[in-house]
Amino acid sequence: MRAMPARRAKETARSGGSAGRQLSLILYLISGLLPLSAGAAASFDFQTLVARAEKLARQPYQAAPEVPTFLKLLTYDQYRDIRYRPSEALWRREGLPFQAQFFHPGAFFPRSVEIHVLENGREHLVPFSVKRFDYGKNHFTEPMPGSLGYAGFRLHYPLNRPDYLDEVAVFLGASYFRSLGRNEHYGLSARGLAIDTAQPRGEEFPVFRSFWLEKPKPGATAMRLYALLDGPSVTGAYRFDIKPGDNTAMTVHARLFFRRSPEVLGIAPLTSMFLHGENSLRPFNDFRPEVHDSDGLALQNGSGEHVWRPLSNPRELRVSAFQLQDPKGFGLLQRDRDIDHYQDFEAHYQSRPSAWITPLGNWGQGEVRLVEIPTPDETNDNVVAFWTPAQKPGKGEAMDLDYRIDWGYRPAEKPRGGYVLATRRGAGDLPGTRRYVIDFKGGKLDGLAAGSPVDADVWVGRTGRVIRQQIEKNPATGGWRLSFQVQPQGAGPLELRAFLRKGSETLTETWSYLES
């Protein structure tokens, strides 16, 4: 990842899931590109898209016009009653392994995007057609515009069995997209870019304004698509290579052009939901023990150290920063896979994917930033994580991005040694003290018998001190449990870190916690 003057630049993606979660993405929504055209065939490659993004960046930002009012005023139920006809799926009649279905604009998605097909290097606009949709009980008093366009699309592929095409990826809403691995249910999302997240001036949501879907060949196991990003601060050309599997891998290649230098540039942003979990103290009137799409932020720095930060639903907005040099990766993970811990047979939280970002190349100095937003229910995506470089690009500069996103049960993040399985907390034995219980598992830990000389390094910031500590074998998990109590000292949040070792040998990743 590097920034450079635009003139010298070199070439270096929500739907499905529970209905309520769809609403959480709808603060800022899709825009279209420019007035939809007839779309005569033309030669197209990534450099073509780069040239369009660069040209667009030299123009003042203009949001596309909205769809007619009668579509914008659709209720949630009315919009959900508009369904795409599977018989009209792109490439269905040809029996190709990848097929695409489109979303209708309206309600939460008041602007359209252009969708094109690439075949033999030529681009063709996919025109809007009411024949593609079943409108259910909806009856409109106005005719549907013929040039309406679509709100987004989803890709289908025989992920779980060869005779059925499962939904494997969705691009819908601003620059949001998401995917999943084999035998999983949709959960967290990614975005093309995050601008000024959690800043006083408010967040800017750049949008994917146009897409190009490259027609797959018979027997293809991977799919390529392109997207044009646009927003008040930045434009960008994106290429996605998607390979479904146990872990679905997305390789992202992008070039960005900046109209201005943002206050916070969020690279490879991930967005998830955490309502309550094992570490929650706030009371919830909920029969389910835990409710979350992800239970922690994991990261690996350039030296190879793994860090785990359990997520929380804070009382106030909280932003944490982890400074790194050339990170090896980061992600929002769902480690807890025990259905007994969720008891939700509809949401399937135990089957939500993790997402792990692997930089392709050196990203230099910067930080992984974690934003946690208070939420009263599970309809809000209240967790955001992204990389922000120490040196931001300036107005008129360009930046190249290359990274991979692995979506799945156990993505590429897996630490070499032991990892944090669960975090619990509660009141300590003495008045005003706090107790923390961390279960570690994996690596050499599992092979150590009870009574082995396992030690813990526990660090507490200036606002507290450790008063009691215990390490023991956990017979239920086969791992080890660390418990300690902290006496707060003075005002301010408690910063905590801990890991297990045997002599000078580090056995686990580093557990990191912030108690406000």
Short mmCIF file of C-alpha atoms in Angstrom, two decimals:
data_model
loop_
_atom_site.label_atom_id
_atom_site.label_comp_id
_atom_site.label_asym_id
_atom_site.label_seq_id
_atom_site.Cartn_x
_atom_site.Cartn_y
_atom_site.Cartn_z
CA MET A 1 0.00 0.00 0.00
CA ARG A 2 1.49 3.33 -1.00
CA ALA A 3 0.44 6.88 -1.81
CA MET A 4 1.79 8.81 -4.77
CA PRO A 5 0.91 11.75 -7.01
CA ALA A 6 -1.92 10.70 -9.28
CA ARG A 7 -0.02 11.57 -12.42
CA ARG A 8 2.74 9.11 -11.47
CA ALA A 9 0.53 6.33 -10.21
CA LYS A 10 1.42 2.82 -11.26
CA GLU A 11 -0.92 -0.14 -11.30
CA THR A 12 -0.13 -2.04 -8.40
CA ALA A 13 -17.70 -5.57 -2.47
CA ARG A 14 -25.82 -7.20 2.26
CA SER A 15 -28.60 -9.30 1.99
CA GLY A 16 -29.86 -12.54 3.42
CA GLY A 17 -29.61 -13.18 7.15
CA SER A 18 -32.19 -11.91 9.60
CA ALA A 19 -34.52 -9.20 8.34
CA GLY A 20 -33.71 -6.78 11.13
CA ARG A 21 -29.97 -6.84 10.41
CA GLN A 22 -30.63 -5.54 6.90
CA LEU A 23 -31.87 -2.31 8.43
CA SER A 24 -28.57 -1.74 10.20
CA LEU A 25 -26.77 -0.97 6.96
CA ILE A 26 -29.24 1.59 5.74
CA LEU A 27 -27.94 4.84 7.25
CA TYR A 28 -26.17 5.68 4.03
CA LEU A 29 -27.06 3.90 0.85
CA ILE A 30 -26.20 3.13 -2.71
CA SER A 31 -25.84 5.80 -5.35
CA GLY A 32 -25.84 5.27 -9.10
CA LEU A 33 -23.06 6.29 -11.44
CA LEU A 34 -24.35 8.64 -14.08
CA PRO A 35 -27.58 8.52 -16.10
CA LEU A 36 -27.92 4.96 -17.37
CA SER A 37 -27.02 4.58 -21.00
CA ALA A 38 -27.70 2.06 -23.71
CA GLY A 39 -24.33 0.48 -22.92
CA ALA A 40 -22.80 -0.24 -26.31
CA ALA A 41 -20.10 -2.91 -26.17
CA ALA A 42 -16.61 -1.57 -25.53
CA SER A 43 -13.23 -2.98 -24.60
CA PHE A 44 -12.72 -3.13 -20.82
CA ASP A 45 -9.95 -4.09 -18.39
CA PHE A 46 -8.71 -2.85 -15.03
CA GLN A 47 -6.77 0.00 -16.64
CA THR A 48 -9.99 1.15 -18.30
CA LEU A 49 -11.61 1.37 -14.89
CA VAL A 50 -8.59 3.13 -13.38
CA ALA A 51 -8.79 5.79 -16.08
CA ARG A 52 -12.50 6.33 -15.36
CA ALA A 53 -11.89 6.61 -11.62
CA GLU A 54 -9.07 9.09 -12.14
CA LYS A 55 -11.20 11.20 -14.49
CA LEU A 56 -14.09 11.12 -12.02
CA ALA A 57 -11.81 12.30 -9.21
CA ARG A 58 -11.04 15.48 -11.15
CA GLN A 59 -14.74 16.36 -11.16
CA PRO A 60 -16.80 17.67 -8.22
CA TYR A 61 -18.68 14.90 -6.43
CA GLN A 62 -22.31 14.53 -7.49
CA ALA A 63 -24.66 11.97 -6.00
CA ALA A 64 -26.89 10.22 -8.51
CA PRO A 65 -30.59 11.11 -8.58
CA GLU A 66 -32.96 9.06 -6.46
CA VAL A 67 -35.60 6.66 -7.70
CA PRO A 68 -39.24 7.84 -7.95
CA THR A 69 -41.00 8.73 -4.69
CA PHE A 70 -43.43 5.79 -4.79
CA LEU A 71 -40.43 3.43 -4.55
CA LYS A 72 -38.70 5.41 -1.82
CA LEU A 73 -41.88 5.27 0.30
CA LEU A 74 -42.12 1.49 0.27
CA THR A 75 -42.41 0.05 3.77
CA TYR A 76 -40.04 -2.63 4.98
CA ASP A 77 -42.63 -5.36 4.38
CA GLN A 78 -43.53 -3.99 0.95
CA TYR A 79 -39.91 -3.94 -0.10
CA ARG A 80 -39.31 -7.47 1.21
CA ASP A 81 -42.28 -8.62 -0.90
CA ILE A 82 -40.32 -7.80 -4.06
CA ARG A 83 -38.40 -10.94 -4.93
CA TYR A 84 -36.06 -11.76 -7.74
CA ARG A 85 -37.19 -14.64 -9.95
CA PRO A 86 -34.52 -17.39 -9.81
CA SER A 87 -35.45 -18.37 -13.37
CA GLU A 88 -34.10 -14.97 -14.48
CA ALA A 89 -30.68 -15.39 -12.85
CA LEU A 90 -27.80 -14.25 -15.00
CA TRP A 91 -26.14 -17.24 -16.77
CA ARG A 92 -28.80 -19.69 -15.48
CA ARG A 93 -29.83 -20.84 -18.94
CA GLU A 94 -26.20 -21.55 -19.76
CA GLY A 95 -25.77 -23.68 -16.65
CA LEU A 96 -22.64 -21.85 -15.52
CA PRO A 97 -21.29 -22.52 -12.00
CA PHE A 98 -21.66 -18.87 -10.98
CA GLN A 99 -24.99 -17.08 -11.38
CA ALA A 100 -26.10 -13.58 -10.37
CA GLN A 101 -29.41 -12.20 -9.10
CA PHE A 102 -30.21 -8.50 -8.70
CA PHE A 103 -31.85 -6.41 -6.00
CA HIS A 104 -34.66 -3.98 -6.75
CA PRO A 105 -34.08 -0.32 -5.80
CA GLY A 106 -36.44 1.45 -3.43
CA ALA A 107 -37.16 1.91 0.30
CA PHE A 108 -33.75 1.65 1.99
CA PHE A 109 -31.96 1.76 -1.37
CA PRO A 110 -33.20 4.94 -3.12
CA ARG A 111 -30.42 5.09 -5.72
CA SER A 112 -29.45 2.62 -8.41
CA VAL A 113 -26.16 1.24 -9.60
CA GLU A 114 -25.15 0.22 -13.08
CA ILE A 115 -24.39 -3.46 -13.58
CA HIS A 116 -22.48 -4.66 -16.60
CA VAL A 117 -21.41 -8.04 -17.93
CA LEU A 118 -17.90 -8.57 -19.29
CA GLU A 119 -17.55 -11.15 -22.03
CA ASN A 120 -14.45 -11.57 -24.14
CA GLY A 121 -13.15 -8.23 -22.88
CA ARG A 122 -16.29 -6.32 -23.93
CA GLU A 123 -18.71 -4.65 -21.54
CA HIS A 124 -22.50 -4.80 -21.87
CA LEU A 125 -24.97 -3.00 -19.62
CA VAL A 126 -27.58 -5.24 -17.98
CA PRO A 127 -30.83 -3.32 -18.56
CA PHE A 128 -33.53 -3.17 -15.92
CA SER A 129 -36.57 -5.38 -16.50
CA VAL A 130 -39.68 -5.86 -14.38
CA LYS A 131 -39.82 -9.41 -15.75
CA ARG A 132 -36.94 -10.28 -13.44
CA PHE A 133 -39.04 -9.62 -10.32
CA ASP A 134 -42.08 -10.99 -8.52
CA TYR A 135 -43.74 -7.95 -6.89
CA GLY A 136 -45.94 -9.99 -4.55
CA LYS A 137 -48.88 -8.04 -3.15
CA ASN A 138 -47.50 -4.67 -4.25
CA HIS A 139 -49.65 -2.59 -6.59
CA PHE A 140 -48.11 0.59 -7.98
CA THR A 141 -50.09 3.58 -9.25
CA GLU A 142 -47.18 4.72 -11.42
CA PRO A 143 -45.32 2.85 -14.16
CA MET A 144 -41.90 1.44 -13.36
CA PRO A 145 -39.17 3.42 -15.16
CA GLY A 146 -37.46 1.39 -17.82
CA SER A 147 -34.06 2.83 -16.93
CA LEU A 148 -34.40 2.15 -13.20
CA GLY A 149 -31.29 0.05 -12.71
CA TYR A 150 -30.62 -2.21 -9.75
CA ALA A 151 -29.68 -1.74 -6.09
CA GLY A 152 -27.02 -4.46 -6.05
CA PHE A 153 -26.53 -8.15 -6.69
CA ARG A 154 -25.76 -11.53 -5.14
CA LEU A 155 -23.66 -14.37 -6.48
CA HIS A 156 -24.61 -18.05 -6.32
CA TYR A 157 -22.31 -21.05 -6.52
CA PRO A 158 -22.55 -24.78 -5.55
CA LEU A 159 -20.76 -24.17 -2.25
CA ASN A 160 -22.26 -26.85 -0.01
CA ARG A 161 -23.30 -29.51 -2.51
CA PRO A 162 -22.86 -29.89 -6.28
CA ASP A 163 -26.57 -29.94 -7.19
CA TYR A 164 -27.56 -26.63 -5.55
CA LEU A 165 -26.33 -23.07 -6.02
CA ASP A 166 -25.86 -21.39 -2.64
CA GLU A 167 -25.59 -17.66 -2.11
CA VAL A 168 -21.89 -16.95 -1.60
CA ALA A 169 -21.51 -13.17 -1.83
CA VAL A 170 -23.64 -10.01 -1.79
CA PHE A 171 -22.80 -6.45 -2.84
CA LEU A 172 -25.55 -4.15 -1.57
CA GLY A 173 -25.64 -0.78 0.23
CA ALA A 174 -22.97 1.96 -0.10
CA SER A 175 -19.74 -0.03 -0.54
CA TYR A 176 -20.87 -2.93 1.69
CA PHE A 177 -20.34 -6.54 0.71
CA ARG A 178 -20.19 -9.86 2.53
CA SER A 179 -19.50 -13.52 2.02
CA LEU A 180 -19.25 -16.79 3.93
CA GLY A 181 -17.61 -20.20 3.92
CA ARG A 182 -19.06 -23.67 3.58
CA ASN A 183 -22.01 -24.54 5.90
CA GLU A 184 -22.22 -21.01 7.33
CA HIS A 185 -24.83 -18.24 7.62
CA TYR A 186 -24.25 -14.58 6.77
CA GLY A 187 -22.98 -12.37 9.57
CA LEU A 188 -20.45 -9.56 9.44
CA SER A 189 -19.80 -7.35 6.39
CA ALA A 190 -16.88 -5.64 4.73
CA ARG A 191 -16.70 -2.32 2.90
CA GLY A 192 -14.66 -0.93 0.10
CA LEU A 193 -13.49 1.98 2.24
CA ALA A 194 -14.30 3.82 5.48
CA ILE A 195 -13.91 7.59 5.67
CA ASP A 196 -13.88 9.61 8.93
CA THR A 197 -15.44 6.86 11.03
CA ALA A 198 -16.28 7.99 14.60
CA GLN A 199 -15.22 11.58 13.87
CA PRO A 200 -17.16 14.60 15.21
CA ARG A 201 -17.93 15.86 11.69
CA GLY A 202 -19.70 12.59 10.91
CA GLU A 203 -18.78 9.62 8.76
CA GLU A 204 -18.62 9.76 4.99
CA PHE A 205 -19.90 6.72 3.11
CA PRO A 206 -18.36 6.33 -0.37
CA VAL A 207 -20.39 4.07 -2.64
CA PHE A 208 -19.85 1.52 -5.36
CA ARG A 209 -21.60 3.26 -8.23
CA SER A 210 -21.10 0.69 -10.98
CA PHE A 211 -20.16 -2.99 -11.26
CA TRP A 212 -18.78 -5.22 -13.99
CA LEU A 213 -19.30 -9.01 -13.67
CA GLU A 214 -16.90 -11.09 -15.71
CA LYS A 215 -18.70 -14.02 -17.31
CA PRO A 216 -17.28 -17.25 -15.85
CA LYS A 217 -16.25 -20.19 -17.97
CA PRO A 218 -17.89 -23.62 -17.63
CA GLY A 219 -16.42 -25.39 -14.60
CA ALA A 220 -15.00 -22.18 -13.14
CA THR A 221 -14.19 -22.26 -9.41
CA ALA A 222 -13.50 -18.53 -9.06
CA MET A 223 -15.29 -15.34 -10.10
CA ARG A 224 -13.90 -11.92 -11.00
CA LEU A 225 -15.77 -8.62 -10.79
CA TYR A 226 -14.95 -4.92 -10.84
CA ALA A 227 -16.43 -1.91 -9.05
CA LEU A 228 -16.16 1.87 -9.33
CA LEU A 229 -16.08 3.68 -5.97
CA ASP A 230 -17.10 7.31 -5.57
CA GLY A 231 -17.55 9.69 -2.67
CA PRO A 232 -16.96 13.32 -1.68
CA SER A 233 -13.34 12.54 -0.72
CA VAL A 234 -12.23 9.71 -2.98
CA THR A 235 -12.84 7.64 -6.10
CA GLY A 236 -11.47 4.18 -6.73
CA ALA A 237 -11.14 1.29 -9.16
CA TYR A 238 -11.63 -2.14 -7.50
CA ARG A 239 -11.09 -5.68 -8.71
CA PHE A 240 -12.40 -8.65 -6.71
CA ASP A 241 -11.36 -12.25 -7.28
CA ILE A 242 -13.70 -14.57 -5.33
CA LYS A 243 -12.95 -18.25 -4.73
CA PRO A 244 -15.64 -20.04 -2.66
CA GLY A 245 -14.71 -22.93 -0.36
CA ASP A 246 -14.41 -23.98 3.27
CA ASN A 247 -13.03 -20.48 3.64
CA THR A 248 -14.11 -18.22 0.79
CA ALA A 249 -11.19 -16.09 -0.31
CA MET A 250 -11.57 -12.62 -1.80
CA THR A 251 -8.50 -10.96 -3.26
CA VAL A 252 -8.97 -7.19 -3.50
CA HIS A 253 -6.90 -5.01 -5.81
CA ALA A 254 -7.69 -1.29 -5.86
CA ARG A 255 -6.39 2.11 -6.86
CA LEU A 256 -7.75 5.18 -5.08
CA PHE A 257 -7.75 8.83 -6.15
CA PHE A 258 -8.30 11.48 -3.48
CA ARG A 259 -10.35 14.64 -3.93
CA ARG A 260 -9.27 15.64 -0.41
CA SER A 261 -7.26 14.17 2.45
CA PRO A 262 -9.67 12.53 4.90
CA GLU A 263 -9.26 12.90 8.66
CA VAL A 264 -9.39 9.11 9.05
CA LEU A 265 -8.78 6.72 6.17
CA GLY A 266 -10.13 3.24 6.94
CA ILE A 267 -8.54 0.52 4.81
CA ALA A 268 -10.19 -2.92 4.52
CA PRO A 269 -12.99 -2.05 6.97
CA LEU A 270 -15.06 -4.78 8.63
CA THR A 271 -18.46 -4.16 10.25
CA SER A 272 -20.10 -6.51 12.75
CA MET A 273 -22.55 -6.78 15.67
CA PHE A 274 -21.98 -7.49 19.35
CA LEU A 275 -24.94 -7.21 21.73
CA HIS A 276 -23.87 -9.32 24.69
CA GLY A 277 -21.58 -12.25 25.44
CA GLU A 278 -19.69 -14.10 28.16
CA ASN A 279 -17.87 -10.94 29.20
CA SER A 280 -21.02 -8.75 29.46
CA LEU A 281 -22.15 -7.36 32.80
CA ARG A 282 -25.05 -5.22 31.61
CA PRO A 283 -28.42 -6.94 32.13
CA PHE A 284 -30.34 -7.98 29.01
CA ASN A 285 -33.92 -9.22 29.00
CA ASP A 286 -32.95 -12.00 26.63
CA PHE A 287 -33.34 -15.78 26.86
CA ARG A 288 -30.17 -16.22 24.79
CA PRO A 289 -26.85 -16.42 26.70
CA GLU A 290 -24.96 -14.64 23.91
CA VAL A 291 -25.90 -12.56 20.86
CA HIS A 292 -23.14 -11.52 18.48
CA ASP A 293 -21.80 -11.97 14.94
CA SER A 294 -18.21 -11.65 16.15
CA ASP A 295 -16.73 -12.04 19.61
CA GLY A 296 -13.30 -10.50 19.18
CA LEU A 297 -10.74 -8.55 17.20
CA ALA A 298 -7.61 -10.51 16.34
CA LEU A 299 -4.45 -9.03 14.90
CA GLN A 300 -0.90 -10.07 14.12
CA ASN A 301 1.89 -7.52 14.06
CA GLY A 302 4.99 -7.53 11.90
CA SER A 303 7.04 -9.38 14.53
CA GLY A 304 4.54 -12.22 14.60
CA GLU A 305 2.82 -11.46 17.93
CA HIS A 306 -0.87 -12.37 18.01
CA VAL A 307 -3.27 -10.18 20.00
CA TRP A 308 -6.89 -10.90 20.93
CA ARG A 309 -9.30 -8.16 22.05
CA PRO A 310 -12.75 -9.44 23.16
CA LEU A 311 -15.55 -7.24 21.84
CA SER A 312 -18.02 -5.44 24.08
CA ASN A 313 -21.20 -3.38 23.95
CA PRO A 314 -19.98 -0.27 25.78
CA ARG A 315 -22.05 2.33 27.57
CA GLU A 316 -20.46 5.05 25.46
CA LEU A 317 -18.73 5.22 22.09
CA ARG A 318 -15.27 3.69 22.42
CA VAL A 319 -12.35 3.82 19.99
CA SER A 320 -9.22 1.70 20.52
CA ALA A 321 -6.04 1.85 18.45
CA PHE A 322 -3.33 -0.80 18.04
CA GLN A 323 -0.16 0.64 16.53
CA LEU A 324 1.62 -1.74 14.17
CA GLN A 325 4.45 -1.82 11.65
CA ASP A 326 3.72 -3.86 8.52
CA PRO A 327 0.82 -5.89 10.00
CA LYS A 328 0.52 -9.52 9.01
CA GLY A 329 -3.25 -9.41 9.36
CA PHE A 330 -6.31 -8.53 11.41
CA GLY A 331 -9.94 -9.56 11.56
CA LEU A 332 -13.23 -9.77 13.40
CA LEU A 333 -13.75 -13.37 14.43
CA GLN A 334 -16.50 -15.59 15.74
CA ARG A 335 -14.53 -18.10 17.80
CA ASP A 336 -17.37 -19.40 19.98
CA ARG A 337 -19.07 -22.13 17.89
CA ASP A 338 -21.13 -23.83 20.62
CA ILE A 339 -24.86 -23.60 19.82
CA ASP A 340 -25.61 -24.03 23.54
CA HIS A 341 -24.00 -20.62 24.08
CA TYR A 342 -26.54 -18.91 21.76
CA GLN A 343 -29.76 -20.97 21.82
CA ASP A 344 -31.05 -19.19 18.70
CA PHE A 345 -32.26 -21.66 16.09
CA GLU A 346 -33.18 -18.88 13.63
CA ALA A 347 -30.15 -16.60 13.70
CA HIS A 348 -27.53 -19.39 13.84
CA TYR A 349 -24.93 -17.20 15.54
CA GLN A 350 -22.71 -20.24 16.05
CA SER A 351 -22.44 -20.49 12.25
CA ARG A 352 -21.55 -16.88 11.46
CA PRO A 353 -18.27 -16.48 9.53
CA SER A 354 -15.11 -14.82 10.70
CA ALA A 355 -13.29 -12.43 8.35
CA TRP A 356 -9.51 -12.10 8.29
CA ILE A 357 -7.61 -9.42 6.35
CA THR A 358 -4.18 -10.37 4.99
CA PRO A 359 -2.17 -7.47 3.50
CA LEU A 360 -0.47 -8.37 0.23
CA GLY A 361 2.74 -6.40 0.50
CA ASN A 362 4.01 -4.10 3.24
CA TRP A 363 1.54 -1.59 4.64
CA GLY A 364 4.14 0.32 6.66
CA GLN A 365 3.40 2.18 9.88
CA GLY A 366 -0.16 2.66 11.07
CA GLU A 367 -2.77 1.24 13.38
CA VAL A 368 -5.71 -1.12 13.50
CA ARG A 369 -8.59 0.90 14.87
CA LEU A 370 -11.55 -0.68 16.67
CA VAL A 371 -14.79 1.29 17.05
CA GLU A 372 -17.44 -0.03 19.47
CA ILE A 373 -20.82 1.71 19.56
CA PRO A 374 -23.52 1.21 22.22
CA THR A 375 -26.56 -0.64 20.92
CA PRO A 376 -29.82 -1.67 22.64
CA ASP A 377 -30.56 -4.56 20.26
CA GLU A 378 -29.12 -6.78 17.55
CA THR A 379 -30.45 -4.80 14.57
CA ASN A 380 -27.44 -2.47 14.61
CA ASP A 381 -23.99 -3.25 13.32
CA ASN A 382 -22.12 -1.54 16.17
CA VAL A 383 -18.54 -2.74 15.67
CA VAL A 384 -16.08 -1.47 13.05
CA ALA A 385 -12.43 -2.44 12.55
CA PHE A 386 -10.02 -1.14 9.90
CA TRP A 387 -6.41 -0.27 9.14
CA THR A 388 -5.45 3.39 8.98
CA PRO A 389 -1.98 4.34 7.69
CA ALA A 390 0.21 6.75 9.64
CA GLN A 391 0.78 8.82 6.51
CA LYS A 392 -2.47 9.82 4.87
CA PRO A 393 -2.65 10.60 1.16
CA GLY A 394 -3.20 14.22 0.24
CA LYS A 395 -5.49 15.91 -2.21
CA GLY A 396 -4.65 14.87 -5.76
CA GLU A 397 -2.69 11.80 -4.70
CA ALA A 398 -3.35 8.15 -5.49
CA MET A 399 -2.99 5.00 -3.41
CA ASP A 400 -2.70 1.32 -4.33
CA LEU A 401 -4.28 -1.39 -2.17
CA ASP A 402 -3.80 -5.14 -2.26
CA TYR A 403 -5.19 -7.53 0.34
CA ARG A 404 -7.13 -10.75 0.80
CA ILE A 405 -10.24 -11.39 2.90
CA ASP A 406 -10.81 -14.93 4.14
CA TRP A 407 -14.41 -15.62 5.19
CA GLY A 408 -14.95 -18.80 7.15
CA TYR A 409 -15.08 -20.82 10.32
CA ARG A 410 -11.35 -20.85 10.91
CA PRO A 411 -9.67 -18.35 8.60
CA ALA A 412 -5.95 -17.78 8.09
CA GLU A 413 -5.73 -15.96 11.45
CA LYS A 414 -5.21 -19.12 13.55
CA PRO A 415 -2.35 -18.43 15.98
CA ARG A 416 0.63 -20.77 16.01
CA GLY A 417 0.23 -21.33 19.77
CA GLY A 418 -2.63 -21.18 22.23
CA TYR A 419 -5.52 -18.81 21.71
CA VAL A 420 -8.20 -17.20 23.87
CA LEU A 421 -11.30 -19.34 23.96
CA ALA A 422 -13.45 -17.26 26.34
CA THR A 423 -13.35 -14.16 28.54
CA ARG A 424 -15.48 -13.72 31.64
CA ARG A 425 -15.53 -11.00 34.28
CA GLY A 426 -17.33 -10.15 37.49
CA ALA A 427 -16.91 -8.80 41.00
CA GLY A 428 -13.81 -9.73 42.97
CA ASP A 429 -13.60 -11.03 46.53
CA LEU A 430 -12.90 -7.62 48.05
CA PRO A 431 -15.14 -4.54 47.75
CA GLY A 432 -14.45 -2.59 44.57
CA THR A 433 -12.26 -5.27 42.99
CA ARG A 434 -12.85 -6.91 39.61
CA ARG A 435 -12.28 -10.51 38.59
CA TYR A 436 -11.19 -11.63 35.12
CA VAL A 437 -11.26 -15.25 33.94
CA ILE A 438 -9.62 -16.14 30.62
CA ASP A 439 -9.67 -19.62 29.08
CA PHE A 440 -6.79 -20.44 26.74
CA LYS A 441 -6.64 -23.46 24.44
CA GLY A 442 -4.56 -24.90 21.64
CA GLY A 443 -0.92 -25.24 20.74
CA LYS A 444 1.37 -26.82 23.33
CA LEU A 445 -1.07 -25.92 26.12
CA ASP A 446 -3.33 -28.89 25.44
CA GLY A 447 -0.48 -31.35 25.89
CA LEU A 448 0.59 -30.05 29.30
CA ALA A 449 -0.65 -32.05 32.26
CA ALA A 450 -2.18 -30.44 35.34
CA GLY A 451 0.58 -29.20 37.62
CA SER A 452 2.95 -28.29 34.78
CA PRO A 453 4.98 -25.12 35.38
CA VAL A 454 2.72 -22.76 33.41
CA ASP A 455 3.04 -19.09 34.35
CA ALA A 456 1.15 -15.95 33.35
CA ASP A 457 2.40 -12.49 32.55
CA VAL A 458 -0.34 -10.05 33.54
CA TRP A 459 0.02 -6.33 32.94
CA VAL A 460 -2.34 -3.67 34.30
CA GLY A 461 -2.12 0.01 33.44
CA ARG A 462 -1.56 2.82 35.90
CA THR A 463 -5.18 2.83 37.06
CA GLY A 464 -5.09 -0.60 38.71
CA ARG A 465 -3.00 -3.38 40.28
CA VAL A 466 -3.25 -7.18 40.36
CA ILE A 467 -4.02 -8.50 43.86
CA ARG A 468 -4.76 -12.21 43.24
CA GLN A 469 -3.82 -14.57 40.43
CA GLN A 470 -4.34 -18.29 39.68
CA ILE A 471 -3.51 -20.63 36.79
CA GLU A 472 -5.00 -24.10 36.46
CA LYS A 473 -5.73 -26.83 33.94
CA ASN A 474 -9.28 -26.61 32.55
CA PRO A 475 -10.62 -30.19 32.49
CA ALA A 476 -13.68 -29.18 30.41
CA THR A 477 -11.73 -27.73 27.47
CA GLY A 478 -8.37 -29.44 27.81
CA GLY A 479 -6.75 -25.99 27.88
CA TRP A 480 -5.74 -23.73 30.79
CA ARG A 481 -7.54 -21.06 32.78
CA LEU A 482 -6.07 -17.83 34.06
CA SER A 483 -7.99 -15.88 36.69
CA PHE A 484 -6.90 -12.72 38.46
CA GLN A 485 -8.40 -9.84 40.38
CA VAL A 486 -7.68 -6.17 39.96
CA GLN A 487 -7.92 -3.34 42.45
CA PRO A 488 -8.73 -0.11 40.55
CA GLN A 489 -6.57 2.86 41.53
CA GLY A 490 -7.75 6.31 40.53
CA ALA A 491 -10.00 7.39 37.69
CA GLY A 492 -9.83 6.27 34.10
CA PRO A 493 -10.21 3.03 32.16
CA LEU A 494 -8.31 -0.13 33.02
CA GLU A 495 -5.93 -1.41 30.36
CA LEU A 496 -5.15 -5.11 30.74
CA ARG A 497 -2.86 -7.56 28.92
CA ALA A 498 -2.00 -11.18 29.68
CA PHE A 499 -0.47 -14.29 28.13
CA LEU A 500 0.72 -17.71 29.30
CA ARG A 501 4.28 -19.00 29.16
CA LYS A 502 6.45 -21.87 30.29
CA GLY A 503 9.74 -20.44 31.42
CA SER A 504 10.89 -18.17 28.64
CA GLU A 505 8.67 -19.86 26.02
CA THR A 506 5.49 -17.98 25.10
CA LEU A 507 2.57 -20.43 24.88
CA THR A 508 -0.34 -18.21 23.84
CA GLU A 509 -1.41 -15.11 22.04
CA THR A 510 -1.75 -11.91 24.04
CA TRP A 511 -5.14 -11.21 25.60
CA SER A 512 -5.91 -7.47 25.59
CA TYR A 513 -8.83 -5.81 27.36
CA LEU A 514 -10.09 -2.30 28.02
CA GLU A 515 -12.39 -1.82 31.02
CA SER A 516 -14.10 1.55 31.16
#
